[in-house]
Amino acid sequence: MEFSGLSAQDLKNILIESGVIDEEKLKEALRYAEQENVSLSDAVTSRGLIKSEDLTKLVADSANVPFILLSKNMPDQATLAIVPEIVARKKMIVPFKKDAAGIHVAMADPTDLETPNFIERKEGVPVLVYATTIEDIDTVLEFYGKGLHDILEDTFREIETNNSKSGEEEGAQQPIVEIMKGIIFQAYRNRASDIHIEPRERGDSMVRFRIDGVLHDVSVIPRALHPQVISRIKVMARLRTDEHQIPQDGKMEIPMEEGEENKEIDVRVSIVPVIEGEKAVLRLLAERSRQFLLSNIGLDGENLKKIKAAYEKPYGMILVTGPTGCGKTTTLYSILKLLNNRKVNIMTIEDPVEYDIEGVSQIQVNPKAKLTFATGLRSILRQDPNIILVGEIRDNETADIAVNLALTGHLVLSTLHTNDAATTIPRLIDLGIEPFLIASTVNIIVAQRLVRKIHEDCRASEKITAAEIAGRIGWDLAEKMFEVKRTAPDDAVYLYRGKGCEVCQHTGFQGRLGVFEIMLIDEVLRQAISQNKDAGELRELAKEAQMVTMMEDGLAKVKMGVTTIEEIIGATKV
Ligand SMILES: [Zn+2]
């Protein structure tokens, strides 16, 4: 047993003060600890000077942590689920009660402050710490069910017995399927975001889960099985099993049965050749039901209302714009998900199809088969859709068909490559669309960027002056967004920053978020577009109609402590 928050000297003092061990015996124990290279706590317990339970009680007492016997306080499954099993095993901590006061956890090491602090920040409720024995923790851990390590060990043994019986590998396929099922299910149960299966120099391969940003070693796959496991992953992700030299990417859907619900999770697969063989990384995406919520991607308040107003119209165009990798597809899918009910026929044509959406017919652009956005759209029309998602408008022909669809009673969603909302109009004119047609079809234009989110667990406030803010964004914006005055440049403003920690790899950031500029095409703008007004004029008119610019939306998110000024400036700079 190790007490992480206690020095050997502290422990010595505690033992002497307690009077349980006299100084002579303690000296012997210290010598033994040094010789055998074990901790003092292990030395005193293994030499029978004190029982492990009594030692924990002593240490808990000195740390003012109450002692508890878990055998009389067994947790239910829901409480247990607060801490992922792998973390519980590694840190010897189990949650056993949740009430108005907070989450009650029992730990074998009552001097470990880091783990309860971490849970407290993550769950957002107080964590009350109790000390208990290792034996009690072990008993509770069994309630998590069989750990992955045990499941895999059983399967490996089964394969060995089968192989030695038949001497062939034929029978091995089913156990490999079981191994993969076991790994993915355990990762899901432990709320892991990624599974790494990495061959090592010594021949076997390490299975690791990333949980809350930290990689944990979980189990080891024997050398002989690694190629079969990789091959199985390739089959599941529909990748080439005979290709071992180049990286391959794919995806798969895994059904997860939990209680009454039947859930399906999407898994992105990446296989990369490394010196020792092939390494697989499986990213577990959020459950379908939790994916693609507009509020998740940073669309909120007035902006969210504008988007809702636009998609409630049965026809017209919803355009999302921005550079590559700014999250346009996620926004479109989020809107599509809201529109997806059985009363409408939705079809998409995409390059590539990034996510499968249930109940939606999705077509993949394939130039080799002469299936382009334009030809695909023509064939889609014969399927009588109400709503059509066109991955991208990048040529005259596609623009023309999309506008015609919108004119003939369809709701068309698409993306364009433009810097902000207003410049989308001249871009469509460049693509050969008449201004009056743009005016009568476009409902809304969403321009967006992605910025990094401050890591919540290491977020800290930072004092800067009004003048410093103005130095970065100018006085006009500073006064509008941060309640400062140019007449009082020394006034303090509090902003936030991630200090950096192990979880966020010392970047201070975790996850990303969209910043948006939403141009609702109202009557005034319709007129202006028909009159061929330029982007600058259109932008001014939209601002008069309360359009929040991307910069303003970003700064509002800075004020809320979600991201930093540098992120916003970097992302919105053209
Ligand atoms: Zn951090």
Coordinates of C-alpha atoms in Angstrom, one line a residue, residues 180 184 229-241 248-254 267-271 280-283:
M180 CA -13.1 -7.3 -30.3
I184 CA -15.2 -2.2 -27.6
V229 CA -7.2 -8.8 -34.2
I230 CA -6.1 -6.2 -36.8
S231 CA -7.6 -8.2 -39.6
R232 CA -10.9 -8.5 -37.7
I233 CA -11.0 -4.7 -37.2
K234 CA -10.3 -4.3 -41.0
V235 CA -13.2 -6.6 -41.8
M236 CA -15.5 -4.7 -39.4
A237 CA -14.5 -1.3 -40.9
R238 CA -14.6 -2.7 -44.5
L239 CA -10.9 -2.1 -45.1
R240 CA -8.5 -4.1 -47.2
T241 CA -7.2 -7.0 -45.2
Q248 CA -6.2 3.0 -43.9
D249 CA -9.2 4.8 -42.5
G250 CA -12.7 3.5 -42.1
K251 CA -15.6 3.4 -39.8
M252 CA -18.1 0.9 -38.3
E253 CA -21.3 0.9 -36.3
I254 CA -21.4 -1.2 -33.1
V267 CA -16.5 4.1 -34.4
R268 CA -13.9 5.7 -36.6
V269 CA -11.0 3.4 -37.4
S270 CA -7.4 4.3 -38.3
I271 CA -4.8 1.6 -39.1
A280 CA -5.0 0.5 -34.7
V281 CA -6.7 3.4 -33.1
L282 CA -10.5 3.3 -32.7
R283 CA -12.3 6.5 -31.9

